[in-house]
JSON list of C-alpha atoms in Angstrom, two decimals:
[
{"chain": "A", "resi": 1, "resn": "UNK", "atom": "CA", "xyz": [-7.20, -11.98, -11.18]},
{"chain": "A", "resi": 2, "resn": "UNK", "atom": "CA", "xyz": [-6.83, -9.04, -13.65]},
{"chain": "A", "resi": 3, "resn": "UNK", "atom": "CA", "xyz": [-3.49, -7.16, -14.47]},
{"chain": "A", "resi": 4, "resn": "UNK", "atom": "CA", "xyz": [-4.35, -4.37, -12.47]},
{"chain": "A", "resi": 5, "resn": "UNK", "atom": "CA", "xyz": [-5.01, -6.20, -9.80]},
{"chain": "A", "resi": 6, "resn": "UNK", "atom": "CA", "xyz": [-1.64, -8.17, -9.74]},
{"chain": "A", "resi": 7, "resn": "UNK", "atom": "CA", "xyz": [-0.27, -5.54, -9.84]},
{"chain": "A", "resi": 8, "resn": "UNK", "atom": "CA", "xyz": [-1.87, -3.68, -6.64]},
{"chain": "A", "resi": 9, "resn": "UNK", "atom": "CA", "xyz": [-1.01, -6.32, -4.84]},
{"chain": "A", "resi": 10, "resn": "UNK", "atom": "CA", "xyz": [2.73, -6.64, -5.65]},
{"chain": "A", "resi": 11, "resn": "UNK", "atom": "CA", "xyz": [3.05, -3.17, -4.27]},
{"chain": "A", "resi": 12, "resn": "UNK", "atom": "CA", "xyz": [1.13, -3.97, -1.68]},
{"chain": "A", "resi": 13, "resn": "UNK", "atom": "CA", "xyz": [4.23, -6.98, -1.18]},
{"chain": "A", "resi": 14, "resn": "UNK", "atom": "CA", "xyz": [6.79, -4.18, -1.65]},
{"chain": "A", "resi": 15, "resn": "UNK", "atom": "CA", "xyz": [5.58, -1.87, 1.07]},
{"chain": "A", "resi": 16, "resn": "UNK", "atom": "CA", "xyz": [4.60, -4.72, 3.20]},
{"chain": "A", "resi": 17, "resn": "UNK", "atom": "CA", "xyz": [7.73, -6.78, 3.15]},
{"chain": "A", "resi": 18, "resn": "UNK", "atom": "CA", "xyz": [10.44, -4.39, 1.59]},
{"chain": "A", "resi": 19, "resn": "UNK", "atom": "CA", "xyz": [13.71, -3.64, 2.36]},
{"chain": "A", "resi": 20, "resn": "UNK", "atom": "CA", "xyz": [14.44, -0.57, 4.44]},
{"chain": "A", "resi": 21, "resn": "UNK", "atom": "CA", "xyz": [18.11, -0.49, 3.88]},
{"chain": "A", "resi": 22, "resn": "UNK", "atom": "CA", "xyz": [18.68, 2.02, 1.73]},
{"chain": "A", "resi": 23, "resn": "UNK", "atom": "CA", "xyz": [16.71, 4.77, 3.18]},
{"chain": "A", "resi": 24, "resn": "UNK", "atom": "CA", "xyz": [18.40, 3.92, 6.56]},
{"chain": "A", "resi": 25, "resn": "UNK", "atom": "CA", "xyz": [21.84, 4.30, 4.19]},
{"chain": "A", "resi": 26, "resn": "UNK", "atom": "CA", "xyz": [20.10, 7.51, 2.80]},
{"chain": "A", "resi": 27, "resn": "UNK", "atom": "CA", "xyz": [20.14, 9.00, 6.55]},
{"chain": "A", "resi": 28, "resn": "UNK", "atom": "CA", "xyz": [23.31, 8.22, 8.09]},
{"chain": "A", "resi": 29, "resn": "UNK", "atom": "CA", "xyz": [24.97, 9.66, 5.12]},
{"chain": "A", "resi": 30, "resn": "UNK", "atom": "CA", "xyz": [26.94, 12.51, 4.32]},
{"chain": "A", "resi": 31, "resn": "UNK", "atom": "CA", "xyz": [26.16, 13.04, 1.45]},
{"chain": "A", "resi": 32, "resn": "UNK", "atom": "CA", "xyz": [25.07, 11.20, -1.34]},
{"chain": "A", "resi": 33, "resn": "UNK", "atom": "CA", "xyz": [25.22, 11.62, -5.54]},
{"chain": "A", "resi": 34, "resn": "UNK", "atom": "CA", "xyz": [22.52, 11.69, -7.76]},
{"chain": "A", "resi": 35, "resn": "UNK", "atom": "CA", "xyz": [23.72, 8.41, -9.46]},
{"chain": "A", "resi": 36, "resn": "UNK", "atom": "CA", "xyz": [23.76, 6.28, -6.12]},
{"chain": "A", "resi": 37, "resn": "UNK", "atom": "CA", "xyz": [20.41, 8.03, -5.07]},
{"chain": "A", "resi": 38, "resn": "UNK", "atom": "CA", "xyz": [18.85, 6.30, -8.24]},
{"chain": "A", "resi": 39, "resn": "UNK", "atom": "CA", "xyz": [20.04, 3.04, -7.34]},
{"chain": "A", "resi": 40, "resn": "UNK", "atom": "CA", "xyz": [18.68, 3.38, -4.28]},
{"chain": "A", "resi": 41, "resn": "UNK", "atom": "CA", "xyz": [14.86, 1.21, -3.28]},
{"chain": "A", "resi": 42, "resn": "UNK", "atom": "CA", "xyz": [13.40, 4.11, -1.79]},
{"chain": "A", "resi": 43, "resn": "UNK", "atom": "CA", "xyz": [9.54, 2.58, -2.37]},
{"chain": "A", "resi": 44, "resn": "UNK", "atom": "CA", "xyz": [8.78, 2.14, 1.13]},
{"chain": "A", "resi": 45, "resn": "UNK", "atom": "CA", "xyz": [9.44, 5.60, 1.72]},
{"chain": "A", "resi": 46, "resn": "UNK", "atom": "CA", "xyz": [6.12, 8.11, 2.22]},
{"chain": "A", "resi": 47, "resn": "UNK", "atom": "CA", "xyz": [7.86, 11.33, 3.05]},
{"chain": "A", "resi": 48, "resn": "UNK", "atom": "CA", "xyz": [11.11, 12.87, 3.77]},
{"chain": "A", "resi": 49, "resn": "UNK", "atom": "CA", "xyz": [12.00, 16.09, 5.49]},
{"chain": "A", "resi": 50, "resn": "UNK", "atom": "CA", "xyz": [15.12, 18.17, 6.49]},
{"chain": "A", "resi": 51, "resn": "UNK", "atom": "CA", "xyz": [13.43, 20.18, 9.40]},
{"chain": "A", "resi": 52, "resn": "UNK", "atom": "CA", "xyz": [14.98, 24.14, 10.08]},
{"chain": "A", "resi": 53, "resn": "UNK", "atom": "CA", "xyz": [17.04, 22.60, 12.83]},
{"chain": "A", "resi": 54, "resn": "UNK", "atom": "CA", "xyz": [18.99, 20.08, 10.45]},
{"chain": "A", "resi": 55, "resn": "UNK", "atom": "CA", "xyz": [19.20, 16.48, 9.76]},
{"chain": "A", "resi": 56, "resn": "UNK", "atom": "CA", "xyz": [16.69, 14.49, 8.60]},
{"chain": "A", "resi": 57, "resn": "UNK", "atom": "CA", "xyz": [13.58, 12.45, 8.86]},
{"chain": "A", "resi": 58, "resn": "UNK", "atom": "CA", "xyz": [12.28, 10.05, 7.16]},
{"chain": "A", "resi": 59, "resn": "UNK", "atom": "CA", "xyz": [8.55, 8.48, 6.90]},
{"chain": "A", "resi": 60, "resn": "UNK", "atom": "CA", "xyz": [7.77, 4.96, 5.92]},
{"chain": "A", "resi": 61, "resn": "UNK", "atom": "CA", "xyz": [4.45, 3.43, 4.79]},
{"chain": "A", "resi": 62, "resn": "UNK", "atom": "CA", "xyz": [2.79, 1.55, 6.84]},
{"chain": "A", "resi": 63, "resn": "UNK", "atom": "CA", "xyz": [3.40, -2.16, 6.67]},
{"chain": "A", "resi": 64, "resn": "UNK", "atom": "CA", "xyz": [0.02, -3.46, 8.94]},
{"chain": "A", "resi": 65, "resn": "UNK", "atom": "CA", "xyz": [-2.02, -1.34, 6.13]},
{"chain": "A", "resi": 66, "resn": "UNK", "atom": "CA", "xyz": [-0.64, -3.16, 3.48]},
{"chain": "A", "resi": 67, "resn": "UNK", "atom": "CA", "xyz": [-1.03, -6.11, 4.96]},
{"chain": "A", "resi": 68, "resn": "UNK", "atom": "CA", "xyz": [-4.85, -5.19, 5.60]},
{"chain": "A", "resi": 69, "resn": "UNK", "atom": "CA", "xyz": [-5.12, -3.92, 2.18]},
{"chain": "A", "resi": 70, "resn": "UNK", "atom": "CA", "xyz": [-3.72, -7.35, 0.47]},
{"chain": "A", "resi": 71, "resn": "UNK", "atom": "CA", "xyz": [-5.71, -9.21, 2.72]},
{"chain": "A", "resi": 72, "resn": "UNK", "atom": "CA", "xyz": [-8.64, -7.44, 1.53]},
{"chain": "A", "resi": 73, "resn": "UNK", "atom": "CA", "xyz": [-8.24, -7.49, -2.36]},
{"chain": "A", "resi": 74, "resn": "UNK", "atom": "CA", "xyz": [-7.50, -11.47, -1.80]},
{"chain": "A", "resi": 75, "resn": "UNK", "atom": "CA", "xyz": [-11.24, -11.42, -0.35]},
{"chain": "A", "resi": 76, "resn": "UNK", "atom": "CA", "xyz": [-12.48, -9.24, -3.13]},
{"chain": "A", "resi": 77, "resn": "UNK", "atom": "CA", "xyz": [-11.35, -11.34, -5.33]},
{"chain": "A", "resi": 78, "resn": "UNK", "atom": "CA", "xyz": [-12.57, -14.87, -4.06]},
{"chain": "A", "resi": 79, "resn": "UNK", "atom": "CA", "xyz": [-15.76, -13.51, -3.70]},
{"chain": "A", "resi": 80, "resn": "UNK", "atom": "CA", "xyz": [-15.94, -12.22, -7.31]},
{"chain": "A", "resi": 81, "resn": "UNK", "atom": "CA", "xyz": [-18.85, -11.67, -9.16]},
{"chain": "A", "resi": 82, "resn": "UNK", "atom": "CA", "xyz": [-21.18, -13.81, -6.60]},
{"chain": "A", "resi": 83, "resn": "UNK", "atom": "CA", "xyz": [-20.38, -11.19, -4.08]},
{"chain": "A", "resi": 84, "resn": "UNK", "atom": "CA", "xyz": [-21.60, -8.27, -6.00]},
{"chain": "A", "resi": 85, "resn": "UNK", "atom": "CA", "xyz": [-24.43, -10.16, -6.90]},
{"chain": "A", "resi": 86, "resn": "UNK", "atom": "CA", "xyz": [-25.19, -11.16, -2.76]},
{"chain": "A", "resi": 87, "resn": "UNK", "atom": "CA", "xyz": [-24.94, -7.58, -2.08]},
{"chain": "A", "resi": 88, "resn": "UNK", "atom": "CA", "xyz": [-27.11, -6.19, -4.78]},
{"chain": "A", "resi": 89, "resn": "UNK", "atom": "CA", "xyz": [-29.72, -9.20, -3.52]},
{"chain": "A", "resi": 90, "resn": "UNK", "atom": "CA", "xyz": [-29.40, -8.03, -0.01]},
{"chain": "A", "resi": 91, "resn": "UNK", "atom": "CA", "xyz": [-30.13, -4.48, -1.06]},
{"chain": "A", "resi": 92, "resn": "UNK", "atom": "CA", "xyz": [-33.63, -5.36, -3.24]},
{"chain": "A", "resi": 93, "resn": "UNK", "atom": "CA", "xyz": [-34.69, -7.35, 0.42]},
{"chain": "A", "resi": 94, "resn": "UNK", "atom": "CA", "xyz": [-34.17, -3.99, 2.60]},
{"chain": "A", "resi": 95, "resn": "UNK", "atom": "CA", "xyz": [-35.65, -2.02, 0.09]},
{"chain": "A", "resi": 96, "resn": "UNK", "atom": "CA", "xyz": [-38.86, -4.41, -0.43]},
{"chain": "A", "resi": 97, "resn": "UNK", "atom": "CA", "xyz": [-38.81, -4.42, 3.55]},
{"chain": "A", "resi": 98, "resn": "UNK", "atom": "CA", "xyz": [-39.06, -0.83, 3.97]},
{"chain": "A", "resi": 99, "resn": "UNK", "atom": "CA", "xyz": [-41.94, -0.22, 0.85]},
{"chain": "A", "resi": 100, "resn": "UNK", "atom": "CA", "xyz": [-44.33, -2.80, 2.58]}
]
C-alpha cells in the first residue's frame, strides 16, 4: 500500500467514523473565539451557512460514501497490478472480437 494511499484511507476513517462533537458545540453556541475554534475537529464538516433569517446550519460528509470509498480502495488494492493487467486482457478479447 503506498503513502498516498494510507493516507486516503485514514481520511476516509475520519469522515467515516469521526467525532461530531464539536461542530454540534460549534452550533449551540453563543459565540465562540478564534482560539477555541482552532481546537475544534471540524473535519467532518462539508459546509456551513448562516442563512438571512439567522442561526446556523451545518453540513456533514457523508459517512456511507466513505465507507463505499474505503471499501473500494481496499479492493483496488488487493487486486493490484493483476487487475490492471485482467482488464487490459479483457479489452485486447473485445477488440479482436469486433475486427473479425
Amino acid at each position: 500500500m503506498t503513502k498516498m494511499t494510507k493516507r486516503v484511507l485514514r481520511g476516509y476513517n475520519r469522515l467515516a467514523f469521526g467525532e461530531i462533537q464539536d461542530a454540534v458545540r460549534l452550533l449551540f453556541s453563543d459565540g465562540i473565539d478564534d482560539a477555541e475554534l482552532d481546537k475544534m475537529d471540524l473535519f467532518n464538516v462539508a459546509e456551513i451557512r448562516r442563512p438571512k433569517g439567522g442561526g446556523m446550519e451545518i453540513k456533514f460528509f457523508d459517512r456511507l460514501k466513505a465507507l463505499q470509498c474505503m471499501e473500494m480502495l481496499n479492493a483496488e488494492e488487493k487486486e493490484g497490478v493483476s487487475g490492471f493487467y485482467h482488464a487490459l486482457q479483457e479489452s485486447t478479447r473485445a477488440f479482436e472480437r469486433d475486427s473479425v
